[in-house]
């Protein structure tokens, strides 16, 4: 296997993947802004519908990230909306490349020898005004070193559990899994259950979903299709769950419960989440990475 | 050096240290409750003065901590007050002992061979109603494996910086340092500046103070005296700073700023703080460890 996948085949694949992640970001932004317009109930309905604020960034402009000795280039497009349905939602696209420092390259498969890497992806976290609407996370990415793979998944964190929501969310992801490999749903659901878990609380973060990493079946087209399908399954089902509950009134107790549950979300992101930790430690864009933090949290 | 310090000399030292940490907890609780009674200004003055809620715990009763394969015994006394000056303050005493699992013993000096350890300490974090009153942390502890040492320190996190507060806080710690070793202040202040720092933000957590660990000068009595002095310096100066500002009105903007700055505090505790991380990973008491989290936080 070549040391770096710098050839027409891989240049084209990188271009296709980055282009898809950016396109998905655009599609999701349009859908979420439409939801903001549709709100007709709850105390929040008199607020202005939210709109995404777009912040393009390049690595050259960053000055608040850790200095790690890595040589990182590229950039991304942060998109954040503070709305009347979506209290805070970040939908970030990034495409970065360069050379990891000696310290980090040993942690990245295929980067041990020269540290060279390329990565693009979309990362989304939504914290909702209503405690009746589940919080959600979705992230898909393609990584290239001397190896290449896809990773990602989507998982749901209801504050007020709802069996139908959970079943429908899992079913949407399962349909994409089953369309690609009969083993994927079982494996990637179990991976999410293991991953989205807080050992120090002995509790799951939410009701799970799917999680996969280092996906390289040998058929790049199939892996890319499965990765796209994860994003599309999310984009199909999550807006349905939002519309199902967003106009229902909630109680002060439910809101308080939501703020406390968000503390668990914050604990998971800062203590365990590999993307967050690795991103912060390797000199990633702090603002983009921590866009996932809940807007308001209580540890009473 | 003996494998475990199980003899009369060390049994007596452990007893002295544990007894001191518990006594200091009692003294601080009395002082903080007195401050609650004294409040005469601000919108909070019509609230009832806060009182500490005491929760004794033993390791045998815990069921929400990570299962690590270590054999841990002992327990502690959590003390938390949700008051009108102290929005949330935890003053925890603990004395734990046992055998670390193979995974953890390599991380503890002197425990590599048999995993045996004993530890006692007091840990305090105060998050204040008023953004004009600095948040604070103080922690002192004694650890025994086949080695023994003291660790601890105190550091101040003003939300609205005040030069006099900062100078007075440093001066109180310096007086204790200087009474024990002419090098301590410079060394332990520099250690705090290095330690209480968020690389991913390229920001200090607050204005620092002192931090020391693995303190074993060869004179146990002197090290114990320095450790006690750290706690006493804290107990002398911090209440002065609280009383200096607690009756002053604050603005909504200052409160919002405080809630955002608390986000940095939460990030530090969950990403970097060694006591928090090690405590959670090694199967410590999650409730006691996370008593340090701010009661209300914003990541807007």
JSON list of C-alpha atoms in Angstrom, two decimals, chain B residues 86-292:
[
{"chain": "B", "resi": 86, "resn": "UNK", "atom": "CA", "xyz": [-22.67, 30.14, 48.23]},
{"chain": "B", "resi": 87, "resn": "UNK", "atom": "CA", "xyz": [-24.81, 29.03, 45.28]},
{"chain": "B", "resi": 88, "resn": "UNK", "atom": "CA", "xyz": [-23.22, 25.59, 45.59]},
{"chain": "B", "resi": 89, "resn": "UNK", "atom": "CA", "xyz": [-20.25, 24.66, 47.70]},
{"chain": "B", "resi": 90, "resn": "UNK", "atom": "CA", "xyz": [-18.91, 21.19, 48.40]},
{"chain": "B", "resi": 91, "resn": "UNK", "atom": "CA", "xyz": [-16.49, 20.53, 51.27]},
{"chain": "B", "resi": 92, "resn": "UNK", "atom": "CA", "xyz": [-15.70, 16.84, 51.15]},
{"chain": "B", "resi": 93, "resn": "UNK", "atom": "CA", "xyz": [-13.64, 14.73, 53.48]},
{"chain": "B", "resi": 94, "resn": "UNK", "atom": "CA", "xyz": [-12.61, 11.21, 52.54]},
{"chain": "B", "resi": 95, "resn": "UNK", "atom": "CA", "xyz": [-10.36, 8.44, 53.84]},
{"chain": "B", "resi": 96, "resn": "UNK", "atom": "CA", "xyz": [-10.02, 5.49, 51.49]},
{"chain": "B", "resi": 97, "resn": "UNK", "atom": "CA", "xyz": [-7.67, 2.54, 51.27]},
{"chain": "B", "resi": 98, "resn": "UNK", "atom": "CA", "xyz": [-7.34, -0.80, 49.58]},
{"chain": "B", "resi": 99, "resn": "UNK", "atom": "CA", "xyz": [-5.65, -2.31, 46.57]},
{"chain": "B", "resi": 100, "resn": "UNK", "atom": "CA", "xyz": [-5.57, -0.78, 43.11]},
{"chain": "B", "resi": 101, "resn": "UNK", "atom": "CA", "xyz": [-6.12, -3.01, 40.11]},
{"chain": "B", "resi": 102, "resn": "UNK", "atom": "CA", "xyz": [-3.14, -3.82, 37.90]},
{"chain": "B", "resi": 103, "resn": "UNK", "atom": "CA", "xyz": [-4.33, -1.16, 35.48]},
{"chain": "B", "resi": 104, "resn": "UNK", "atom": "CA", "xyz": [-4.12, 1.66, 38.03]},
{"chain": "B", "resi": 105, "resn": "UNK", "atom": "CA", "xyz": [-1.24, 0.71, 40.27]},
{"chain": "B", "resi": 106, "resn": "UNK", "atom": "CA", "xyz": [1.34, 1.62, 37.64]},
{"chain": "B", "resi": 107, "resn": "UNK", "atom": "CA", "xyz": [0.08, 5.19, 37.76]},
{"chain": "B", "resi": 108, "resn": "UNK", "atom": "CA", "xyz": [0.68, 5.61, 41.50]},
{"chain": "B", "resi": 109, "resn": "UNK", "atom": "CA", "xyz": [4.22, 6.07, 42.80]},
{"chain": "B", "resi": 110, "resn": "UNK", "atom": "CA", "xyz": [5.10, 3.28, 45.19]},
{"chain": "B", "resi": 111, "resn": "UNK", "atom": "CA", "xyz": [2.04, 1.18, 44.37]},
{"chain": "B", "resi": 112, "resn": "UNK", "atom": "CA", "xyz": [3.54, -0.60, 41.40]},
{"chain": "B", "resi": 113, "resn": "UNK", "atom": "CA", "xyz": [4.48, -3.74, 43.33]},
{"chain": "B", "resi": 114, "resn": "UNK", "atom": "CA", "xyz": [1.39, -4.57, 45.36]},
{"chain": "B", "resi": 115, "resn": "UNK", "atom": "CA", "xyz": [-1.21, -1.88, 44.58]},
{"chain": "B", "resi": 116, "resn": "UNK", "atom": "CA", "xyz": [-1.73, -1.09, 48.26]},
{"chain": "B", "resi": 117, "resn": "UNK", "atom": "CA", "xyz": [-2.62, 2.49, 49.13]},
{"chain": "B", "resi": 118, "resn": "UNK", "atom": "CA", "xyz": [-4.18, 4.74, 51.73]},
{"chain": "B", "resi": 119, "resn": "UNK", "atom": "CA", "xyz": [-5.38, 8.28, 51.09]},
{"chain": "B", "resi": 120, "resn": "UNK", "atom": "CA", "xyz": [-7.19, 10.95, 53.06]},
{"chain": "B", "resi": 121, "resn": "UNK", "atom": "CA", "xyz": [-7.98, 14.51, 52.19]},
{"chain": "B", "resi": 122, "resn": "UNK", "atom": "CA", "xyz": [-10.30, 17.46, 52.03]},
{"chain": "B", "resi": 123, "resn": "UNK", "atom": "CA", "xyz": [-11.56, 18.86, 48.74]},
{"chain": "B", "resi": 124, "resn": "UNK", "atom": "CA", "xyz": [-13.50, 22.08, 48.38]},
{"chain": "B", "resi": 125, "resn": "UNK", "atom": "CA", "xyz": [-15.05, 23.93, 45.43]},
{"chain": "B", "resi": 126, "resn": "UNK", "atom": "CA", "xyz": [-17.29, 26.98, 45.85]},
{"chain": "B", "resi": 127, "resn": "UNK", "atom": "CA", "xyz": [-19.50, 28.45, 43.12]},
{"chain": "B", "resi": 128, "resn": "UNK", "atom": "CA", "xyz": [-20.98, 31.73, 44.28]},
{"chain": "B", "resi": 129, "resn": "UNK", "atom": "CA", "xyz": [-24.32, 33.44, 43.66]},
{"chain": "B", "resi": 130, "resn": "UNK", "atom": "CA", "xyz": [-22.57, 36.74, 43.01]},
{"chain": "B", "resi": 131, "resn": "UNK", "atom": "CA", "xyz": [-20.35, 37.14, 39.96]},
{"chain": "B", "resi": 132, "resn": "UNK", "atom": "CA", "xyz": [-18.46, 39.71, 42.06]},
{"chain": "B", "resi": 133, "resn": "UNK", "atom": "CA", "xyz": [-17.29, 36.99, 44.48]},
{"chain": "B", "resi": 134, "resn": "UNK", "atom": "CA", "xyz": [-14.59, 34.73, 43.03]},
{"chain": "B", "resi": 135, "resn": "UNK", "atom": "CA", "xyz": [-15.07, 30.98, 42.76]},
{"chain": "B", "resi": 136, "resn": "UNK", "atom": "CA", "xyz": [-12.46, 29.00, 44.63]},
{"chain": "B", "resi": 137, "resn": "UNK", "atom": "CA", "xyz": [-10.92, 25.57, 44.97]},
{"chain": "B", "resi": 138, "resn": "UNK", "atom": "CA", "xyz": [-8.87, 24.12, 47.83]},
{"chain": "B", "resi": 139, "resn": "UNK", "atom": "CA", "xyz": [-7.71, 20.58, 48.31]},
{"chain": "B", "resi": 140, "resn": "UNK", "atom": "CA", "xyz": [-5.12, 18.96, 50.55]},
{"chain": "B", "resi": 141, "resn": "UNK", "atom": "CA", "xyz": [-4.40, 15.28, 50.91]},
{"chain": "B", "resi": 142, "resn": "UNK", "atom": "CA", "xyz": [-1.98, 12.68, 52.24]},
{"chain": "B", "resi": 143, "resn": "UNK", "atom": "CA", "xyz": [-1.24, 9.53, 50.25]},
{"chain": "B", "resi": 144, "resn": "UNK", "atom": "CA", "xyz": [0.54, 6.41, 51.45]},
{"chain": "B", "resi": 145, "resn": "UNK", "atom": "CA", "xyz": [1.74, 3.52, 49.31]},
{"chain": "B", "resi": 146, "resn": "UNK", "atom": "CA", "xyz": [5.23, 2.11, 49.80]},
{"chain": "B", "resi": 147, "resn": "UNK", "atom": "CA", "xyz": [6.01, 5.84, 49.60]},
{"chain": "B", "resi": 148, "resn": "UNK", "atom": "CA", "xyz": [4.12, 8.66, 51.26]},
{"chain": "B", "resi": 149, "resn": "UNK", "atom": "CA", "xyz": [3.50, 12.27, 50.30]},
{"chain": "B", "resi": 150, "resn": "UNK", "atom": "CA", "xyz": [1.26, 15.30, 50.61]},
{"chain": "B", "resi": 151, "resn": "UNK", "atom": "CA", "xyz": [-0.41, 17.22, 47.82]},
{"chain": "B", "resi": 152, "resn": "UNK", "atom": "CA", "xyz": [-2.83, 20.06, 47.44]},
{"chain": "B", "resi": 153, "resn": "UNK", "atom": "CA", "xyz": [-3.18, 23.77, 46.91]},
{"chain": "B", "resi": 154, "resn": "UNK", "atom": "CA", "xyz": [-5.73, 26.52, 46.53]},
{"chain": "B", "resi": 155, "resn": "UNK", "atom": "CA", "xyz": [-6.62, 28.65, 43.53]},
{"chain": "B", "resi": 156, "resn": "UNK", "atom": "CA", "xyz": [-8.96, 31.52, 42.84]},
{"chain": "B", "resi": 157, "resn": "UNK", "atom": "CA", "xyz": [-11.25, 32.03, 39.83]},
{"chain": "B", "resi": 158, "resn": "UNK", "atom": "CA", "xyz": [-12.63, 35.56, 39.78]},
{"chain": "B", "resi": 159, "resn": "UNK", "atom": "CA", "xyz": [-15.41, 36.19, 37.27]},
{"chain": "B", "resi": 160, "resn": "UNK", "atom": "CA", "xyz": [-14.95, 39.96, 37.51]},
{"chain": "B", "resi": 161, "resn": "UNK", "atom": "CA", "xyz": [-11.20, 40.39, 38.11]},
{"chain": "B", "resi": 162, "resn": "UNK", "atom": "CA", "xyz": [-10.16, 42.44, 41.14]},
{"chain": "B", "resi": 163, "resn": "UNK", "atom": "CA", "xyz": [-6.48, 43.18, 41.66]},
{"chain": "B", "resi": 164, "resn": "UNK", "atom": "CA", "xyz": [-6.76, 43.55, 45.44]},
{"chain": "B", "resi": 165, "resn": "UNK", "atom": "CA", "xyz": [-8.48, 40.16, 45.80]},
{"chain": "B", "resi": 166, "resn": "UNK", "atom": "CA", "xyz": [-5.81, 38.49, 43.70]},
{"chain": "B", "resi": 167, "resn": "UNK", "atom": "CA", "xyz": [-2.97, 40.14, 45.61]},
{"chain": "B", "resi": 168, "resn": "UNK", "atom": "CA", "xyz": [-4.44, 39.27, 48.99]},
{"chain": "B", "resi": 169, "resn": "UNK", "atom": "CA", "xyz": [-5.13, 35.66, 48.03]},
{"chain": "B", "resi": 170, "resn": "UNK", "atom": "CA", "xyz": [-1.56, 35.16, 46.79]},
{"chain": "B", "resi": 171, "resn": "UNK", "atom": "CA", "xyz": [-0.13, 36.93, 49.86]},
{"chain": "B", "resi": 172, "resn": "UNK", "atom": "CA", "xyz": [-1.97, 34.59, 52.24]},
{"chain": "B", "resi": 173, "resn": "UNK", "atom": "CA", "xyz": [-0.60, 31.51, 50.49]},
{"chain": "B", "resi": 174, "resn": "UNK", "atom": "CA", "xyz": [2.86, 33.08, 50.24]},
{"chain": "B", "resi": 175, "resn": "UNK", "atom": "CA", "xyz": [3.02, 33.65, 53.99]},
{"chain": "B", "resi": 176, "resn": "UNK", "atom": "CA", "xyz": [2.47, 29.94, 54.60]},
{"chain": "B", "resi": 177, "resn": "UNK", "atom": "CA", "xyz": [4.98, 29.00, 51.91]},
{"chain": "B", "resi": 178, "resn": "UNK", "atom": "CA", "xyz": [7.63, 31.34, 53.28]},
{"chain": "B", "resi": 179, "resn": "UNK", "atom": "CA", "xyz": [7.15, 30.02, 56.80]},
{"chain": "B", "resi": 180, "resn": "UNK", "atom": "CA", "xyz": [8.18, 26.57, 55.57]},
{"chain": "B", "resi": 181, "resn": "UNK", "atom": "CA", "xyz": [10.64, 26.89, 52.69]},
{"chain": "B", "resi": 182, "resn": "UNK", "atom": "CA", "xyz": [11.92, 29.94, 50.79]},
{"chain": "B", "resi": 183, "resn": "UNK", "atom": "CA", "xyz": [11.49, 28.06, 47.47]},
{"chain": "B", "resi": 184, "resn": "UNK", "atom": "CA", "xyz": [7.92, 26.91, 47.98]},
{"chain": "B", "resi": 185, "resn": "UNK", "atom": "CA", "xyz": [6.07, 30.03, 46.89]},
{"chain": "B", "resi": 186, "resn": "UNK", "atom": "CA", "xyz": [7.87, 30.43, 43.61]},
{"chain": "B", "resi": 187, "resn": "UNK", "atom": "CA", "xyz": [7.67, 26.71, 42.84]},
{"chain": "B", "resi": 188, "resn": "UNK", "atom": "CA", "xyz": [4.11, 26.07, 43.95]},
{"chain": "B", "resi": 189, "resn": "UNK", "atom": "CA", "xyz": [2.73, 29.23, 42.38]},
{"chain": "B", "resi": 190, "resn": "UNK", "atom": "CA", "xyz": [4.39, 28.31, 39.07]},
{"chain": "B", "resi": 191, "resn": "UNK", "atom": "CA", "xyz": [2.96, 24.79, 39.38]},
{"chain": "B", "resi": 192, "resn": "UNK", "atom": "CA", "xyz": [-0.54, 26.23, 39.83]},
{"chain": "B", "resi": 193, "resn": "UNK", "atom": "CA", "xyz": [-0.07, 28.49, 36.80]},
{"chain": "B", "resi": 194, "resn": "UNK", "atom": "CA", "xyz": [0.96, 25.49, 34.69]},
{"chain": "B", "resi": 195, "resn": "UNK", "atom": "CA", "xyz": [-1.70, 23.19, 36.09]},
{"chain": "B", "resi": 196, "resn": "UNK", "atom": "CA", "xyz": [-4.79, 25.45, 36.09]},
{"chain": "B", "resi": 197, "resn": "UNK", "atom": "CA", "xyz": [-4.55, 26.15, 32.38]},
{"chain": "B", "resi": 198, "resn": "UNK", "atom": "CA", "xyz": [-6.78, 25.16, 29.46]},
{"chain": "B", "resi": 199, "resn": "UNK", "atom": "CA", "xyz": [-4.55, 24.42, 26.45]},
{"chain": "B", "resi": 200, "resn": "UNK", "atom": "CA", "xyz": [-7.52, 24.12, 24.09]},
{"chain": "B", "resi": 201, "resn": "UNK", "atom": "CA", "xyz": [-8.55, 27.68, 24.99]},
{"chain": "B", "resi": 202, "resn": "UNK", "atom": "CA", "xyz": [-5.01, 28.91, 25.51]},
{"chain": "B", "resi": 203, "resn": "UNK", "atom": "CA", "xyz": [-6.35, 30.47, 28.73]},
{"chain": "B", "resi": 204, "resn": "UNK", "atom": "CA", "xyz": [-5.65, 30.17, 32.46]},
{"chain": "B", "resi": 205, "resn": "UNK", "atom": "CA", "xyz": [-8.58, 28.88, 34.53]},
{"chain": "B", "resi": 206, "resn": "UNK", "atom": "CA", "xyz": [-8.34, 31.80, 36.92]},
{"chain": "B", "resi": 207, "resn": "UNK", "atom": "CA", "xyz": [-5.60, 33.77, 38.67]},
{"chain": "B", "resi": 208, "resn": "UNK", "atom": "CA", "xyz": [-3.90, 30.74, 40.19]},
{"chain": "B", "resi": 209, "resn": "UNK", "atom": "CA", "xyz": [-2.65, 30.21, 43.72]},
{"chain": "B", "resi": 210, "resn": "UNK", "atom": "CA", "xyz": [-0.51, 27.27, 44.74]},
{"chain": "B", "resi": 211, "resn": "UNK", "atom": "CA", "xyz": [-0.35, 23.63, 43.70]},
{"chain": "B", "resi": 212, "resn": "UNK", "atom": "CA", "xyz": [1.96, 20.92, 45.00]},
{"chain": "B", "resi": 213, "resn": "UNK", "atom": "CA", "xyz": [2.11, 17.16, 44.77]},
{"chain": "B", "resi": 214, "resn": "UNK", "atom": "CA", "xyz": [4.45, 14.32, 45.76]},
{"chain": "B", "resi": 215, "resn": "UNK", "atom": "CA", "xyz": [5.69, 16.52, 48.62]},
{"chain": "B", "resi": 216, "resn": "UNK", "atom": "CA", "xyz": [8.06, 14.37, 50.65]},
{"chain": "B", "resi": 217, "resn": "UNK", "atom": "CA", "xyz": [10.93, 16.47, 51.94]},
{"chain": "B", "resi": 218, "resn": "UNK", "atom": "CA", "xyz": [12.08, 13.73, 54.31]},
{"chain": "B", "resi": 219, "resn": "UNK", "atom": "CA", "xyz": [10.57, 15.65, 57.25]},
{"chain": "B", "resi": 220, "resn": "UNK", "atom": "CA", "xyz": [7.00, 14.39, 57.59]},
{"chain": "B", "resi": 221, "resn": "UNK", "atom": "CA", "xyz": [6.17, 16.82, 60.39]},
{"chain": "B", "resi": 222, "resn": "UNK", "atom": "CA", "xyz": [7.27, 19.80, 58.30]},
{"chain": "B", "resi": 223, "resn": "UNK", "atom": "CA", "xyz": [5.36, 18.61, 55.24]},
{"chain": "B", "resi": 224, "resn": "UNK", "atom": "CA", "xyz": [2.23, 18.05, 57.32]},
{"chain": "B", "resi": 225, "resn": "UNK", "atom": "CA", "xyz": [2.61, 21.53, 58.82]},
{"chain": "B", "resi": 226, "resn": "UNK", "atom": "CA", "xyz": [2.91, 23.09, 55.36]},
{"chain": "B", "resi": 227, "resn": "UNK", "atom": "CA", "xyz": [-0.16, 21.17, 54.20]},
{"chain": "B", "resi": 228, "resn": "UNK", "atom": "CA", "xyz": [-2.17, 22.29, 57.25]},
{"chain": "B", "resi": 229, "resn": "UNK", "atom": "CA", "xyz": [-0.96, 25.84, 56.65]},
{"chain": "B", "resi": 230, "resn": "UNK", "atom": "CA", "xyz": [-2.32, 25.77, 53.09]},
{"chain": "B", "resi": 231, "resn": "UNK", "atom": "CA", "xyz": [-5.76, 24.92, 54.43]},
{"chain": "B", "resi": 232, "resn": "UNK", "atom": "CA", "xyz": [-5.53, 27.56, 57.15]},
{"chain": "B", "resi": 233, "resn": "UNK", "atom": "CA", "xyz": [-4.32, 30.25, 54.75]},
{"chain": "B", "resi": 234, "resn": "UNK", "atom": "CA", "xyz": [-7.34, 29.47, 52.57]},
{"chain": "B", "resi": 235, "resn": "UNK", "atom": "CA", "xyz": [-9.69, 29.53, 55.55]},
{"chain": "B", "resi": 236, "resn": "UNK", "atom": "CA", "xyz": [-8.30, 32.91, 56.61]},
{"chain": "B", "resi": 237, "resn": "UNK", "atom": "CA", "xyz": [-8.30, 34.75, 53.28]},
{"chain": "B", "resi": 238, "resn": "UNK", "atom": "CA", "xyz": [-11.24, 33.42, 51.28]},
{"chain": "B", "resi": 239, "resn": "UNK", "atom": "CA", "xyz": [-13.96, 34.43, 53.77]},
{"chain": "B", "resi": 240, "resn": "UNK", "atom": "CA", "xyz": [-12.46, 37.94, 53.72]},
{"chain": "B", "resi": 241, "resn": "UNK", "atom": "CA", "xyz": [-12.88, 38.11, 49.95]},
{"chain": "B", "resi": 242, "resn": "UNK", "atom": "CA", "xyz": [-16.45, 36.82, 50.19]},
{"chain": "B", "resi": 243, "resn": "UNK", "atom": "CA", "xyz": [-17.43, 39.39, 52.81]},
{"chain": "B", "resi": 244, "resn": "UNK", "atom": "CA", "xyz": [-15.74, 42.14, 50.79]},
{"chain": "B", "resi": 245, "resn": "UNK", "atom": "CA", "xyz": [-18.13, 41.71, 47.84]},
{"chain": "B", "resi": 246, "resn": "UNK", "atom": "CA", "xyz": [-21.14, 39.62, 48.84]},
{"chain": "B", "resi": 247, "resn": "UNK", "atom": "CA", "xyz": [-23.48, 42.53, 49.58]},
{"chain": "B", "resi": 248, "resn": "UNK", "atom": "CA", "xyz": [-22.82, 44.38, 46.31]},
{"chain": "B", "resi": 249, "resn": "UNK", "atom": "CA", "xyz": [-25.44, 44.27, 43.58]},
{"chain": "B", "resi": 250, "resn": "UNK", "atom": "CA", "xyz": [-24.49, 42.79, 40.25]},
{"chain": "B", "resi": 251, "resn": "UNK", "atom": "CA", "xyz": [-25.83, 43.23, 36.72]},
{"chain": "B", "resi": 252, "resn": "UNK", "atom": "CA", "xyz": [-27.52, 40.66, 34.48]},
{"chain": "B", "resi": 253, "resn": "UNK", "atom": "CA", "xyz": [-24.52, 40.98, 32.15]},
{"chain": "B", "resi": 254, "resn": "UNK", "atom": "CA", "xyz": [-22.14, 40.09, 34.98]},
{"chain": "B", "resi": 255, "resn": "UNK", "atom": "CA", "xyz": [-24.27, 37.06, 35.86]},
{"chain": "B", "resi": 256, "resn": "UNK", "atom": "CA", "xyz": [-24.31, 35.91, 32.22]},
{"chain": "B", "resi": 257, "resn": "UNK", "atom": "CA", "xyz": [-20.54, 36.33, 32.07]},
{"chain": "B", "resi": 258, "resn": "UNK", "atom": "CA", "xyz": [-20.21, 34.25, 35.25]},
{"chain": "B", "resi": 259, "resn": "UNK", "atom": "CA", "xyz": [-22.31, 31.42, 33.78]},
{"chain": "B", "resi": 260, "resn": "UNK", "atom": "CA", "xyz": [-20.13, 31.36, 30.66]},
{"chain": "B", "resi": 261, "resn": "UNK", "atom": "CA", "xyz": [-16.89, 31.45, 32.66]},
{"chain": "B", "resi": 262, "resn": "UNK", "atom": "CA", "xyz": [-18.23, 28.50, 34.66]},
{"chain": "B", "resi": 263, "resn": "UNK", "atom": "CA", "xyz": [-18.19, 26.59, 31.37]},
{"chain": "B", "resi": 264, "resn": "UNK", "atom": "CA", "xyz": [-14.41, 26.91, 31.40]},
{"chain": "B", "resi": 265, "resn": "UNK", "atom": "CA", "xyz": [-14.40, 25.59, 34.95]},
{"chain": "B", "resi": 266, "resn": "UNK", "atom": "CA", "xyz": [-16.46, 22.57, 33.86]},
{"chain": "B", "resi": 267, "resn": "UNK", "atom": "CA", "xyz": [-14.17, 21.99, 30.87]},
{"chain": "B", "resi": 268, "resn": "UNK", "atom": "CA", "xyz": [-11.10, 22.06, 33.08]},
{"chain": "B", "resi": 269, "resn": "UNK", "atom": "CA", "xyz": [-12.56, 19.69, 35.66]},
{"chain": "B", "resi": 270, "resn": "UNK", "atom": "CA", "xyz": [-13.75, 17.12, 33.14]},
{"chain": "B", "resi": 271, "resn": "UNK", "atom": "CA", "xyz": [-10.91, 17.28, 30.61]},
{"chain": "B", "resi": 272, "resn": "UNK", "atom": "CA", "xyz": [-7.80, 17.99, 32.65]},
{"chain": "B", "resi": 273, "resn": "UNK", "atom": "CA", "xyz": [-8.24, 17.79, 36.42]},
{"chain": "B", "resi": 274, "resn": "UNK", "atom": "CA", "xyz": [-6.19, 14.86, 37.61]},
{"chain": "B", "resi": 275, "resn": "UNK", "atom": "CA", "xyz": [-8.18, 14.28, 40.77]},
{"chain": "B", "resi": 276, "resn": "UNK", "atom": "CA", "xyz": [-11.47, 14.24, 38.87]},
{"chain": "B", "resi": 277, "resn": "UNK", "atom": "CA", "xyz": [-10.23, 12.04, 36.06]},
{"chain": "B", "resi": 278, "resn": "UNK", "atom": "CA", "xyz": [-8.34, 9.64, 38.26]},
{"chain": "B", "resi": 279, "resn": "UNK", "atom": "CA", "xyz": [-11.19, 9.53, 40.75]},
{"chain": "B", "resi": 280, "resn": "UNK", "atom": "CA", "xyz": [-13.77, 8.69, 38.10]},
{"chain": "B", "resi": 281, "resn": "UNK", "atom": "CA", "xyz": [-11.56, 6.20, 36.27]},
{"chain": "B", "resi": 282, "resn": "UNK", "atom": "CA", "xyz": [-10.42, 4.42, 39.42]},
{"chain": "B", "resi": 283, "resn": "UNK", "atom": "CA", "xyz": [-13.93, 3.89, 40.76]},
{"chain": "B", "resi": 284, "resn": "UNK", "atom": "CA", "xyz": [-14.13, 6.82, 43.17]},
{"chain": "B", "resi": 285, "resn": "UNK", "atom": "CA", "xyz": [-17.40, 8.20, 44.55]},
{"chain": "B", "resi": 286, "resn": "UNK", "atom": "CA", "xyz": [-18.93, 9.89, 41.51]},
{"chain": "B", "resi": 287, "resn": "UNK", "atom": "CA", "xyz": [-21.29, 12.06, 43.55]},
{"chain": "B", "resi": 288, "resn": "UNK", "atom": "CA", "xyz": [-18.48, 13.36, 45.76]},
{"chain": "B", "resi": 289, "resn": "UNK", "atom": "CA", "xyz": [-16.10, 13.91, 42.85]},
{"chain": "B", "resi": 290, "resn": "UNK", "atom": "CA", "xyz": [-18.64, 15.74, 40.70]},
{"chain": "B", "resi": 291, "resn": "UNK", "atom": "CA", "xyz": [-19.80, 17.90, 43.60]},
{"chain": "B", "resi": 292, "resn": "UNK", "atom": "CA", "xyz": [-17.24, 20.30, 42.07]}
]
